[in-house]
mmCIF file with all atom_site columns, C-alpha atoms in Angstrom:
data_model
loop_
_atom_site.group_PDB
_atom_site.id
_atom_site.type_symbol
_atom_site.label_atom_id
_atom_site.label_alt_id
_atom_site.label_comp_id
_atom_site.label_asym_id
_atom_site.label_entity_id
_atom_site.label_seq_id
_atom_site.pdbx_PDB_ins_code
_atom_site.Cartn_x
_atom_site.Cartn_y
_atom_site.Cartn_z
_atom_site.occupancy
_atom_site.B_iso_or_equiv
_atom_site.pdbx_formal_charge
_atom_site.auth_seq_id
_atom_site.auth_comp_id
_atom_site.auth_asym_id
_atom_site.auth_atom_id
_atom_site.pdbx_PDB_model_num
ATOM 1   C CA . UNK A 1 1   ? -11.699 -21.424 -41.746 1.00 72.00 ? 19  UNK A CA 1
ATOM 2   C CA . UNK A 1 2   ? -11.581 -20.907 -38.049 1.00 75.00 ? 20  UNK A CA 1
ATOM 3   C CA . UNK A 1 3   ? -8.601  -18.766 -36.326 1.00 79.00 ? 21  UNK A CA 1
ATOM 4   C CA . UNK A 1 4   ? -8.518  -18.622 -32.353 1.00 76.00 ? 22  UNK A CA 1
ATOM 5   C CA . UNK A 1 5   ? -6.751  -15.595 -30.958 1.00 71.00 ? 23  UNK A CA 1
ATOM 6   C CA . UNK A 1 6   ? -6.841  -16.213 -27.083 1.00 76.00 ? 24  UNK A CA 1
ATOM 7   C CA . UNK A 1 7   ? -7.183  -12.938 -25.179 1.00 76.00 ? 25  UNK A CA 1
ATOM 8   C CA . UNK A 1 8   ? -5.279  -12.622 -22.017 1.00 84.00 ? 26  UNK A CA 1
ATOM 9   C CA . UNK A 1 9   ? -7.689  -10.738 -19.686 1.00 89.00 ? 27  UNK A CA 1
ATOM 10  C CA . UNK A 1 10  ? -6.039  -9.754  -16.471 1.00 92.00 ? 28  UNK A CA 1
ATOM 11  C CA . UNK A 1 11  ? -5.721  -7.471  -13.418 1.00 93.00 ? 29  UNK A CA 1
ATOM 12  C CA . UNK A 1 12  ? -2.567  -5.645  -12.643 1.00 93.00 ? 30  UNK A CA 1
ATOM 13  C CA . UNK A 1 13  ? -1.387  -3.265  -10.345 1.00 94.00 ? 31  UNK A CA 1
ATOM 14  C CA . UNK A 1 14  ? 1.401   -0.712  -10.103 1.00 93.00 ? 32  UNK A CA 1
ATOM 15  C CA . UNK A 1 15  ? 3.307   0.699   -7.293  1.00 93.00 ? 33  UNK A CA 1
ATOM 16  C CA . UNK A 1 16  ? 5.335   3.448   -6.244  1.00 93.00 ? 34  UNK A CA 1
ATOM 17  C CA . UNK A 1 17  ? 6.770   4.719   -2.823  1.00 90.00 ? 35  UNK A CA 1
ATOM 18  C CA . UNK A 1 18  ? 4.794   7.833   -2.005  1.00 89.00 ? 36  UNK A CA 1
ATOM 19  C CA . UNK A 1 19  ? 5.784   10.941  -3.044  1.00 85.00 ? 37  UNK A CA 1
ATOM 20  C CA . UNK A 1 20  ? 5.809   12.665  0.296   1.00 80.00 ? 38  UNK A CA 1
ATOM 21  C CA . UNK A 1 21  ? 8.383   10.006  2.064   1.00 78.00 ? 39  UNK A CA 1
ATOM 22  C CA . UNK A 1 22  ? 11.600  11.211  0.233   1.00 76.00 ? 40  UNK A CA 1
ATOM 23  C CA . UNK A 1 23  ? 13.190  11.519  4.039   1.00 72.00 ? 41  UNK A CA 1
ATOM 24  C CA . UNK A 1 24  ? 11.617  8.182   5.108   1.00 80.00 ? 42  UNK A CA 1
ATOM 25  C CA . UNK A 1 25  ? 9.588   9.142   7.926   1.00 80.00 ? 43  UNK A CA 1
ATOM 26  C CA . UNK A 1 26  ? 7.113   6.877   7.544   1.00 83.00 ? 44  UNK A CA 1
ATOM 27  C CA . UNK A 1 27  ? 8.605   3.435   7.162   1.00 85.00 ? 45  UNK A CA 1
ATOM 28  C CA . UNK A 1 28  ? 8.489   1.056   9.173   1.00 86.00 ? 46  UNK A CA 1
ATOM 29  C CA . UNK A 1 29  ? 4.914   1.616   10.795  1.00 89.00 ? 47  UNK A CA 1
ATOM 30  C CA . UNK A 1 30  ? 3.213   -0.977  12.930  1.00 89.00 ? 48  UNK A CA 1
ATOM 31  C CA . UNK A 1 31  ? 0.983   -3.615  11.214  1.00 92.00 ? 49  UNK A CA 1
ATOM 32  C CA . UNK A 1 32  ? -2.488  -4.035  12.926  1.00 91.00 ? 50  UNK A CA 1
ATOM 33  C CA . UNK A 1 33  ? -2.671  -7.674  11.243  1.00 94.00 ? 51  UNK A CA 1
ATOM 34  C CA . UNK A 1 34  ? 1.065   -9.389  11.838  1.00 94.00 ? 52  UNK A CA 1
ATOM 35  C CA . UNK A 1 35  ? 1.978   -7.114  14.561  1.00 90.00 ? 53  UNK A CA 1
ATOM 36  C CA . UNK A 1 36  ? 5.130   -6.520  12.835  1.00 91.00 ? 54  UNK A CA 1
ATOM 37  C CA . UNK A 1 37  ? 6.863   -2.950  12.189  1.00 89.00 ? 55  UNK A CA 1
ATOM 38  C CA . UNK A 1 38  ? 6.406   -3.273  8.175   1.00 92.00 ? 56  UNK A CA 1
ATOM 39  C CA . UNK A 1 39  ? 4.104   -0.903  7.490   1.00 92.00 ? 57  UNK A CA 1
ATOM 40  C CA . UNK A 1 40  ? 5.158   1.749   4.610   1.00 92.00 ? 58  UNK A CA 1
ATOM 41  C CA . UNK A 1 41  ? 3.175   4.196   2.113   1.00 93.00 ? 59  UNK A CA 1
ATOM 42  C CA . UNK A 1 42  ? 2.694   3.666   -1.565  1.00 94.00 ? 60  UNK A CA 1
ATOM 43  C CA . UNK A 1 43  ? 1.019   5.140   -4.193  1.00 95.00 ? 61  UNK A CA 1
ATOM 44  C CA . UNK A 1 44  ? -1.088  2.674   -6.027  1.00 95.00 ? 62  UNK A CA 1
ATOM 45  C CA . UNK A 1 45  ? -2.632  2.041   -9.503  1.00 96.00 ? 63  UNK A CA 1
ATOM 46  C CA . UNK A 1 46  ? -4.954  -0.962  -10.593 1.00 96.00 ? 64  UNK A CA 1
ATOM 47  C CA . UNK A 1 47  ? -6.093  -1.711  -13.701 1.00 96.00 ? 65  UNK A CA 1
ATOM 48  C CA . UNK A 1 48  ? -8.085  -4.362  -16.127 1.00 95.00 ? 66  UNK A CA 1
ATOM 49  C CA . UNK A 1 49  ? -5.905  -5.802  -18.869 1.00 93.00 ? 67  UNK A CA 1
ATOM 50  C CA . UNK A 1 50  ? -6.427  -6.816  -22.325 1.00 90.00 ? 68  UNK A CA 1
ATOM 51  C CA . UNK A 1 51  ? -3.430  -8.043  -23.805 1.00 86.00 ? 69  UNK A CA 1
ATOM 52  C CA . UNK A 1 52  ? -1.499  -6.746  -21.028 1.00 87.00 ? 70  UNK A CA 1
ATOM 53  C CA . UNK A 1 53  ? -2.548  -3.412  -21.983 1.00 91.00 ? 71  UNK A CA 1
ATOM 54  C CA . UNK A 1 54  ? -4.187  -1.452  -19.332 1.00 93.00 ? 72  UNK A CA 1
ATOM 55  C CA . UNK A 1 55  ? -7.592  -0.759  -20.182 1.00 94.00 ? 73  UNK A CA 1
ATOM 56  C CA . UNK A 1 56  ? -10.004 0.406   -17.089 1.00 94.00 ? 74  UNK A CA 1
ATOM 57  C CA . UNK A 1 57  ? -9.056  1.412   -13.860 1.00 95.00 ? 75  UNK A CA 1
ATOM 58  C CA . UNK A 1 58  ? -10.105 -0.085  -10.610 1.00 95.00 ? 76  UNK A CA 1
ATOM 59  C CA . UNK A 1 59  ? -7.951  1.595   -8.248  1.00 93.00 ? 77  UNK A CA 1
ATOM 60  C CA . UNK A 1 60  ? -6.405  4.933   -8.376  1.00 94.00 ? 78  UNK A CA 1
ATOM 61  C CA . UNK A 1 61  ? -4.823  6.271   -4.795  1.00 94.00 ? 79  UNK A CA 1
ATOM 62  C CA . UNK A 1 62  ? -2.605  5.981   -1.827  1.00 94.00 ? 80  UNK A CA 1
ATOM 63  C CA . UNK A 1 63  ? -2.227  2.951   0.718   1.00 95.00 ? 81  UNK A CA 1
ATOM 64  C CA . UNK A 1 64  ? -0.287  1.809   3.480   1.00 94.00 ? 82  UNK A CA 1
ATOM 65  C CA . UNK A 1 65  ? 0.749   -1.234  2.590   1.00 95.00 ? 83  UNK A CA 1
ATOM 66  C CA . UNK A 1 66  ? 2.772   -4.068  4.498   1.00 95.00 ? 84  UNK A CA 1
ATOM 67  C CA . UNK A 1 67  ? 5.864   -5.924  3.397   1.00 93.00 ? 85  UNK A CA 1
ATOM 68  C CA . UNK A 1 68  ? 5.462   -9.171  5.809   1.00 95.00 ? 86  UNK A CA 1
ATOM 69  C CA . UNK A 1 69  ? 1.267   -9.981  5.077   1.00 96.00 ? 87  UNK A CA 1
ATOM 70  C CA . UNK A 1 70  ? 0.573   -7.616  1.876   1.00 93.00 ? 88  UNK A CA 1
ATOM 71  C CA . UNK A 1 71  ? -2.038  -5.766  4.689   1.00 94.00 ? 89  UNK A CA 1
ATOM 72  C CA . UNK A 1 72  ? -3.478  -2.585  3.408   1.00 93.00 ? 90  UNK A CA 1
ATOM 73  C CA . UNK A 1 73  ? -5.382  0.465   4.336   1.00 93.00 ? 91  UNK A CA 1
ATOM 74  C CA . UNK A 1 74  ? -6.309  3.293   2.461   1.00 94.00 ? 92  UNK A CA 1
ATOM 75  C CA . UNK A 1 75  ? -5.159  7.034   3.354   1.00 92.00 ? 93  UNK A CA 1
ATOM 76  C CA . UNK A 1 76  ? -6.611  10.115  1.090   1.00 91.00 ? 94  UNK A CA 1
ATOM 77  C CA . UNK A 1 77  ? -4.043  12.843  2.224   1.00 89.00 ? 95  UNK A CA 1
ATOM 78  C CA . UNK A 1 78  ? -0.475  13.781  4.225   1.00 88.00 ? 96  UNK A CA 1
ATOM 79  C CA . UNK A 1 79  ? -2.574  15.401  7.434   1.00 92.00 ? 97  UNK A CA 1
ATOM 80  C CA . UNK A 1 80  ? -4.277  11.700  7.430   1.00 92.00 ? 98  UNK A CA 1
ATOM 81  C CA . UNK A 1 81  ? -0.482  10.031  7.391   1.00 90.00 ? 99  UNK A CA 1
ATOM 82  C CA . UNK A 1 82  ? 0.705   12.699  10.053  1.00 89.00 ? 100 UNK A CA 1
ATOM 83  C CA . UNK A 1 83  ? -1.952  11.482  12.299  1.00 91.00 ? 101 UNK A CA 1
ATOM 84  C CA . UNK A 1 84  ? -1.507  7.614   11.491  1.00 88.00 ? 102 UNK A CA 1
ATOM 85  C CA . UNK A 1 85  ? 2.745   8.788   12.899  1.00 88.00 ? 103 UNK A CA 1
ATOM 86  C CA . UNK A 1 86  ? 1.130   10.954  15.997  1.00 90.00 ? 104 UNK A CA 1
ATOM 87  C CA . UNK A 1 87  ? -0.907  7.195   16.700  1.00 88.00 ? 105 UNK A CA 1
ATOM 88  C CA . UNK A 1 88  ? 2.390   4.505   15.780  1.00 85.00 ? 106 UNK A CA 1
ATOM 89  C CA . UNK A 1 89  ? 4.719   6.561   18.240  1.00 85.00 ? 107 UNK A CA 1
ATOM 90  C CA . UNK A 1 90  ? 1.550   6.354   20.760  1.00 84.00 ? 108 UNK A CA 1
ATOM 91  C CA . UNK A 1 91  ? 2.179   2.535   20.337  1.00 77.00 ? 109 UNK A CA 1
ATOM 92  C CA . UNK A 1 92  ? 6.046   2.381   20.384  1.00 78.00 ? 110 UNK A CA 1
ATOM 93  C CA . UNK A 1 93  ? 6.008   4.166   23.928  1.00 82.00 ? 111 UNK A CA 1
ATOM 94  C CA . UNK A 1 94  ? 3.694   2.044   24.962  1.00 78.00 ? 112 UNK A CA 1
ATOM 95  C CA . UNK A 1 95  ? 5.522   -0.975  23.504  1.00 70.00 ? 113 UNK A CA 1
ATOM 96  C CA . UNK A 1 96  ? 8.514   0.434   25.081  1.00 72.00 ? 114 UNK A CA 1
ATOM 97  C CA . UNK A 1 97  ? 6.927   0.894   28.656  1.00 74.00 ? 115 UNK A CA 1
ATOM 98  C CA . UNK A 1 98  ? 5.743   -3.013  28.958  1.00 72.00 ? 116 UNK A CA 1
ATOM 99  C CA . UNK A 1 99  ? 9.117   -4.244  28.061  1.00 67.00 ? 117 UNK A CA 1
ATOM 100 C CA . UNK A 1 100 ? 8.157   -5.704  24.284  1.00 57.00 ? 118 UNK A CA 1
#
């Protein structure tokens, strides 16, 4: 006798808002790809799954993700994020200045 027991082989991921945007400073940053302000931080988790079971992780870290074209960029630490805020108020003043 013969039993088929199908496994259901996947890829998830898991999100979370950041841990160091509790005051929400950096929402809303500007999105190199749809030129939109969309742009927020998240702490991400991928993972292979067996049975919907997590099994092996491909992905372990923090991104900057967007909410309009699921754009993404990796950042390793807060002085990293500070500087990406220093850059994105560089391009709202400019934004600003030529009327848009």
């Amino acid at each position: 006798m013969f039993i088929c027991l199908p496994l259901f082989i996947g890829k998830r991921e898991w999100v979370k808002p950041y841990a160091g945007n509790e005051a929400g400073r950096y929402n809303e940053l500007y999105c190199p790809s749809c030129r939109s302000y969309s742009v927020y931080p998240v702490k991400k988790r991928e993972f292979v799954t067996v049975l919907f079971v997590p099994i092996i992780p491909l992905y372990w870290g923090n991104q900057l993700c967007c909410r309009v074209c699921r754009w993404n960029q990796d950042f390793d630490s807060q002085q990293q994020l500070d500087k990406v805020l220093m850059e994105q108020k560089n391009i709202r003043e400019g934004a600003a200045a030529a009327g848009g």
